[in-house]
Every structure is written in C-alpha cells, then in structure tokens.
Short mmCIF file of N, CA and C in Angstrom, two decimals:
data_model
loop_
_atom_site.label_atom_id
_atom_site.label_comp_id
_atom_site.label_asym_id
_atom_site.label_seq_id
_atom_site.Cartn_x
_atom_site.Cartn_y
_atom_site.Cartn_z
N MET B 1 36.34 -18.87 -59.02
CA MET B 1 36.29 -19.52 -57.76
C MET B 1 37.94 -19.95 -57.61
N GLU B 2 38.63 -19.73 -56.33
CA GLU B 2 39.75 -19.78 -56.10
C GLU B 2 39.98 -21.18 -55.88
N LYS B 3 41.24 -21.74 -56.38
CA LYS B 3 41.80 -23.18 -56.25
C LYS B 3 42.58 -23.26 -54.92
N GLN B 4 42.20 -24.46 -54.15
CA GLN B 4 42.93 -24.74 -53.19
C GLN B 4 43.69 -26.12 -53.30
N PRO B 5 44.86 -26.49 -52.54
CA PRO B 5 45.44 -27.63 -52.32
C PRO B 5 44.53 -28.87 -51.78
N TYR B 6 44.40 -29.80 -52.40
CA TYR B 6 43.95 -31.46 -52.38
C TYR B 6 45.08 -32.34 -52.51
N TYR B 7 44.63 -33.38 -51.66
CA TYR B 7 45.49 -34.27 -51.46
C TYR B 7 45.10 -35.70 -51.88
N ILE B 8 45.05 -36.46 -53.26
CA ILE B 8 44.61 -37.36 -53.64
C ILE B 8 45.14 -38.84 -53.50
N GLN B 9 44.35 -39.82 -52.80
CA GLN B 9 44.63 -41.41 -53.01
C GLN B 9 44.09 -42.35 -53.97
N ILE B 10 44.69 -42.47 -54.84
CA ILE B 10 43.89 -43.08 -55.96
C ILE B 10 43.19 -44.43 -55.31
N ALA B 11 44.01 -45.24 -54.79
CA ALA B 11 43.49 -46.50 -54.79
C ALA B 11 41.83 -46.58 -53.96
N ASN B 12 42.16 -45.83 -52.98
CA ASN B 12 40.60 -45.50 -52.16
C ASN B 12 39.72 -44.50 -52.58
N GLY B 13 40.22 -43.79 -53.60
CA GLY B 13 39.54 -42.47 -53.86
C GLY B 13 39.22 -41.02 -52.90
N GLU B 14 40.06 -41.29 -52.09
CA GLU B 14 40.08 -40.45 -51.25
C GLU B 14 40.69 -39.09 -51.60
N ILE B 15 39.74 -37.99 -51.24
CA ILE B 15 40.19 -36.40 -51.67
C ILE B 15 40.22 -35.69 -50.27
N GLN B 16 41.41 -35.20 -49.76
CA GLN B 16 41.59 -34.52 -48.12
C GLN B 16 42.05 -33.14 -48.47
N SER B 17 41.51 -32.46 -47.90
CA SER B 17 42.28 -31.21 -48.19
C SER B 17 43.30 -30.99 -47.02
N LYS B 18 43.81 -31.60 -46.37
CA LYS B 18 44.88 -31.51 -45.40
C LYS B 18 45.92 -32.85 -45.79
N PRO B 19 47.11 -32.38 -45.70
CA PRO B 19 48.22 -33.68 -46.11
C PRO B 19 48.36 -34.53 -44.97
N ASP B 20 48.43 -34.26 -43.76
CA ASP B 20 48.60 -35.15 -42.57
C ASP B 20 47.43 -35.86 -42.50
N VAL B 21 46.01 -35.95 -42.98
CA VAL B 21 44.75 -36.85 -42.74
C VAL B 21 45.38 -38.44 -43.20
N SER B 22 45.60 -38.44 -44.15
CA SER B 22 45.74 -39.86 -44.49
C SER B 22 47.08 -40.13 -45.68
N PRO B 23 47.54 -41.20 -45.76
CA PRO B 23 48.43 -41.13 -47.25
C PRO B 23 47.90 -40.62 -48.37
N TRP B 24 48.70 -40.04 -49.32
CA TRP B 24 47.93 -39.67 -50.47
C TRP B 24 49.24 -39.89 -51.67
N ASN B 25 48.57 -39.73 -53.09
CA ASN B 25 49.32 -39.89 -54.07
C ASN B 25 49.80 -38.57 -54.46
N PHE B 26 48.80 -37.83 -54.86
CA PHE B 26 49.01 -36.56 -55.59
C PHE B 26 48.46 -35.46 -54.80
N ARG B 27 49.05 -34.29 -55.30
CA ARG B 27 48.80 -33.14 -54.82
C ARG B 27 48.06 -32.32 -55.88
N ILE B 28 46.93 -31.89 -55.92
CA ILE B 28 46.25 -31.09 -56.73
C ILE B 28 45.86 -29.62 -56.42
N PHE B 29 45.57 -29.10 -57.25
CA PHE B 29 44.92 -27.37 -57.33
C PHE B 29 43.75 -27.46 -57.91
N ALA B 30 42.69 -27.36 -57.03
CA ALA B 30 41.29 -27.47 -57.79
C ALA B 30 40.41 -26.59 -56.97
N ASN B 31 39.27 -26.35 -57.90
CA ASN B 31 37.79 -25.42 -56.71
C ASN B 31 36.97 -26.30 -56.64
N GLU B 32 35.84 -25.53 -55.95
CA GLU B 32 34.69 -26.75 -55.66
C GLU B 32 34.37 -27.40 -56.51
N LYS B 33 34.13 -27.05 -57.76
CA LYS B 33 33.40 -27.67 -58.95
C LYS B 33 34.33 -28.73 -59.25
N GLU B 34 35.63 -28.52 -59.54
CA GLU B 34 36.62 -29.44 -60.03
C GLU B 34 36.84 -30.70 -59.11
N ILE B 35 36.60 -30.37 -57.77
CA ILE B 35 36.69 -31.52 -56.99
C ILE B 35 35.30 -32.36 -56.76
N HIS B 36 34.07 -31.49 -56.93
CA HIS B 36 32.71 -32.29 -57.07
C HIS B 36 33.04 -33.31 -58.23
N ASP B 37 33.11 -32.81 -59.40
CA ASP B 37 33.61 -33.65 -60.78
C ASP B 37 34.54 -34.99 -60.47
N LEU B 38 35.73 -34.68 -59.93
CA LEU B 38 36.64 -35.45 -59.38
C LEU B 38 36.06 -36.57 -58.40
N ARG B 39 35.04 -36.20 -57.47
CA ARG B 39 34.53 -37.17 -56.53
C ARG B 39 33.59 -37.80 -57.56
N GLU B 40 32.77 -37.46 -58.28
CA GLU B 40 31.61 -38.03 -59.22
C GLU B 40 32.66 -39.32 -60.04
N MET B 41 33.81 -38.85 -60.61
CA MET B 41 34.68 -39.61 -61.32
C MET B 41 34.93 -40.97 -60.41
N PHE B 42 35.31 -40.69 -59.10
CA PHE B 42 35.63 -41.69 -58.51
C PHE B 42 34.69 -42.63 -58.01
N ASN B 43 33.33 -42.10 -57.95
CA ASN B 43 32.21 -43.11 -57.61
C ASN B 43 32.04 -43.73 -58.83
N ALA B 44 32.22 -43.01 -60.04
CA ALA B 44 31.77 -44.04 -61.49
C ALA B 44 32.91 -45.07 -61.25
N MET B 45 34.11 -44.81 -61.16
CA MET B 45 35.17 -45.85 -61.04
C MET B 45 34.51 -47.00 -60.15
N ASN B 46 34.26 -46.61 -58.77
CA ASN B 46 33.97 -47.63 -57.97
C ASN B 46 32.69 -48.52 -58.20
N GLY B 47 31.84 -47.82 -58.99
CA GLY B 47 30.68 -48.51 -59.54
C GLY B 47 31.20 -49.42 -60.69
N ALA B 48 31.91 -49.06 -61.59
CA ALA B 48 32.51 -50.25 -62.47
C ALA B 48 33.33 -51.35 -61.95
N ASP B 49 33.95 -50.84 -60.45
CA ASP B 49 34.69 -51.92 -59.86
C ASP B 49 34.05 -52.98 -59.42
N SER B 50 32.77 -52.86 -59.09
CA SER B 50 31.72 -53.70 -58.71
C SER B 50 31.67 -54.52 -59.63
N GLY B 51 31.31 -54.27 -60.89
CA GLY B 51 31.13 -55.27 -61.94
C GLY B 51 31.97 -56.17 -62.02
N THR B 52 33.33 -55.60 -61.66
CA THR B 52 34.87 -56.41 -62.17
C THR B 52 34.50 -57.51 -61.10
N PHE B 53 34.31 -57.33 -59.65
CA PHE B 53 34.21 -58.08 -58.84
C PHE B 53 33.08 -59.45 -58.91
N TRP B 54 32.18 -59.35 -59.91
CA TRP B 54 31.21 -60.37 -59.99
C TRP B 54 32.04 -61.10 -61.44
N ARG B 55 32.82 -60.42 -62.07
CA ARG B 55 33.41 -61.14 -63.18
C ARG B 55 34.36 -61.87 -62.40
N ALA B 56 34.98 -61.50 -61.88
CA ALA B 56 36.22 -62.63 -61.13
C ALA B 56 35.59 -63.65 -60.95
N HIS B 57 34.53 -63.86 -60.26
CA HIS B 57 33.99 -64.94 -60.16
C HIS B 57 33.48 -66.10 -61.16
N LEU B 58 33.55 -65.44 -62.54
CA LEU B 58 33.37 -66.30 -63.73
C LEU B 58 34.67 -66.54 -64.14
N PRO B 59 35.42 -67.55 -63.86
CA PRO B 59 36.71 -67.83 -64.98
C PRO B 59 36.58 -68.15 -66.08
N SER B 60 35.53 -68.30 -66.73
CA SER B 60 35.42 -68.70 -68.17
C SER B 60 35.48 -67.11 -69.12
N ILE B 61 35.27 -66.21 -68.43
CA ILE B 61 35.42 -65.13 -69.23
C ILE B 61 36.64 -64.27 -68.80
N PRO B 62 37.48 -64.46 -70.40
CA PRO B 62 38.82 -63.83 -69.58
C PRO B 62 38.85 -62.11 -69.45
N TYR B 63 39.85 -61.76 -68.72
CA TYR B 63 39.93 -60.25 -68.47
C TYR B 63 40.05 -59.43 -69.68
N HIS B 64 40.37 -59.94 -70.68
CA HIS B 64 40.67 -58.87 -71.94
C HIS B 64 39.40 -58.88 -72.79
N LEU B 65 38.55 -59.97 -72.66
CA LEU B 65 37.05 -59.92 -73.13
C LEU B 65 35.91 -59.45 -72.49
N ASP B 66 36.05 -58.53 -71.38
CA ASP B 66 35.34 -58.25 -70.21
C ASP B 66 35.01 -56.85 -70.47
N ALA B 67 33.35 -56.65 -70.69
CA ALA B 67 33.32 -54.87 -70.88
C ALA B 67 33.37 -54.19 -69.72
N ASP B 68 33.02 -54.98 -68.18
CA ASP B 68 33.35 -54.44 -66.92
C ASP B 68 34.70 -54.20 -66.71
N ASN B 69 35.75 -54.73 -66.86
CA ASN B 69 36.91 -54.25 -67.05
C ASN B 69 37.37 -53.31 -67.89
N ASP B 70 36.90 -53.00 -69.08
CA ASP B 70 37.32 -52.13 -70.06
C ASP B 70 36.64 -51.09 -69.42
N GLN B 71 35.43 -50.90 -69.05
CA GLN B 71 34.81 -49.66 -68.24
C GLN B 71 35.62 -48.82 -67.36
N TYR B 72 36.20 -49.85 -66.37
CA TYR B 72 36.74 -49.56 -65.08
C TYR B 72 37.97 -49.06 -65.67
N ASP B 73 38.71 -49.67 -66.55
CA ASP B 73 39.87 -49.18 -66.81
C ASP B 73 39.87 -47.71 -67.81
N ARG B 74 38.60 -47.53 -68.22
CA ARG B 74 38.54 -46.46 -69.12
C ARG B 74 38.55 -45.22 -67.87
N ARG B 75 37.49 -45.40 -66.82
CA ARG B 75 37.54 -44.50 -65.88
C ARG B 75 38.57 -44.08 -64.82
N MET B 76 39.16 -45.11 -64.83
CA MET B 76 40.48 -45.05 -64.23
C MET B 76 41.42 -44.12 -64.89
N MET B 77 41.39 -44.47 -66.12
CA MET B 77 42.22 -43.43 -67.07
C MET B 77 41.65 -42.16 -66.95
N ALA B 78 40.38 -41.82 -66.89
CA ALA B 78 39.91 -40.67 -66.82
C ALA B 78 40.22 -40.12 -65.39
N VAL B 79 40.33 -40.58 -64.27
CA VAL B 79 40.72 -40.06 -63.16
C VAL B 79 42.06 -39.55 -63.13
N TYR B 80 42.98 -40.44 -63.90
CA TYR B 80 44.44 -39.98 -63.97
C TYR B 80 44.48 -38.84 -64.74
N ASP B 81 43.64 -38.74 -65.85
CA ASP B 81 43.90 -37.41 -66.74
C ASP B 81 43.46 -36.25 -66.01
N LYS B 82 42.43 -36.17 -65.00
CA LYS B 82 42.03 -35.32 -64.67
C LYS B 82 43.10 -34.92 -63.12
N VAL B 83 43.47 -35.74 -62.76
CA VAL B 83 44.77 -35.61 -61.65
C VAL B 83 45.74 -34.79 -62.50
N TYR B 84 46.17 -35.41 -63.73
CA TYR B 84 47.15 -34.80 -64.43
C TYR B 84 47.08 -33.32 -64.61
N GLU B 85 45.71 -32.95 -65.08
CA GLU B 85 45.21 -31.56 -65.44
C GLU B 85 45.46 -30.71 -64.23
N LEU B 86 44.92 -31.17 -63.06
CA LEU B 86 44.85 -30.27 -61.82
C LEU B 86 46.18 -30.60 -60.96
N GLY B 87 46.96 -31.40 -61.22
CA GLY B 87 48.16 -31.74 -60.28
C GLY B 87 49.30 -30.63 -60.47
N ASP B 88 50.13 -30.76 -59.30
CA ASP B 88 51.30 -29.85 -59.22
C ASP B 88 52.51 -30.47 -60.20
N ASP B 89 53.29 -30.02 -60.14
CA ASP B 89 54.77 -30.23 -61.08
C ASP B 89 55.00 -31.81 -61.06
N GLU B 90 54.88 -32.28 -59.67
CA GLU B 90 55.38 -33.38 -59.14
C GLU B 90 54.30 -34.51 -59.38
N ALA B 91 53.02 -34.16 -59.52
CA ALA B 91 51.87 -35.05 -59.95
C ALA B 91 51.89 -35.33 -61.32
N ARG B 92 52.10 -34.30 -62.38
CA ARG B 92 52.29 -34.27 -63.64
C ARG B 92 53.47 -35.28 -64.21
N SER B 93 54.48 -34.98 -63.84
CA SER B 93 55.91 -35.66 -64.15
C SER B 93 55.51 -37.29 -63.63
N HIS B 94 55.00 -37.61 -62.44
CA HIS B 94 54.76 -39.01 -62.28
C HIS B 94 53.64 -39.41 -62.82
N ILE B 95 52.76 -38.87 -63.42
CA ILE B 95 51.70 -39.55 -64.22
C ILE B 95 52.35 -39.70 -65.82
N LYS B 96 53.02 -38.72 -66.21
CA LYS B 96 53.47 -38.79 -67.30
C LYS B 96 54.62 -40.03 -67.54
N LYS B 97 55.54 -40.20 -66.39
CA LYS B 97 56.22 -41.46 -66.42
C LYS B 97 55.57 -42.49 -66.32
N MET B 98 54.61 -42.68 -65.74
CA MET B 98 53.29 -43.87 -65.73
C MET B 98 53.22 -44.00 -67.25
N ARG B 99 52.89 -43.14 -67.73
CA ARG B 99 52.21 -43.33 -69.42
C ARG B 99 53.02 -43.92 -70.36
N ASN B 100 54.64 -43.55 -69.83
CA ASN B 100 55.67 -43.80 -70.93
C ASN B 100 55.98 -45.15 -70.65
N GLU B 101 55.77 -45.51 -69.34
CA GLU B 101 55.92 -46.96 -68.96
C GLU B 101 55.13 -48.38 -69.44
N VAL B 102 53.98 -47.29 -70.05
CA VAL B 102 52.86 -48.67 -70.56
C VAL B 102 53.11 -48.86 -71.82
#
C-alpha cells in the first residue's frame, strides 16, 4: 500500500488528508491500515478521557493515584509513538524534543 501525507491534530484527534482543512500539529505519511490503527488509538484515548472526567469530580482521589488517568496517559504516549514512527522529520524532531523535556 502506498503511503500518503496526513495532517494530525493531537488535541482533538483529527486526521486530515489536506493541510488547509483545519489546524494541525504533525504531518505523517501513512497507508490506509496505519490511518485506521491511528484512528483506533485516538478512539481509545478519547474513551479513557471520559473516565478522567468522572474522576475529576471526586477531589478525594489524587491524580497520581488514579487508574483512569494512567490509562489515558499510556494511550496518549502510544499515539505520540505512532506519530513519531509515521511522521516527517519535523514531527520526529518535535516529539523527540518533547520527550527530552520530560
């Protein structure tokens, strides 16, 4: 399968095939299967985000002791790993810089 450019907005989980449709963070090159996998990863991240919403209403549970937040964080890191794998040089450089700042 031939890879095509796609434009990714991490915050809202958007994957666009044209750069001028909406704001984007990263350009990647992917085939249909890879885009499907990335969409599934965004869906899983959004599902985990719902759990963090409910936890936010329980101030007695600290963020660092909450399994929903841990799950969301793991899924977000997996998305960044995939974007790093498929990304152009600029995307890889930016993600590498983000990792070094943590």
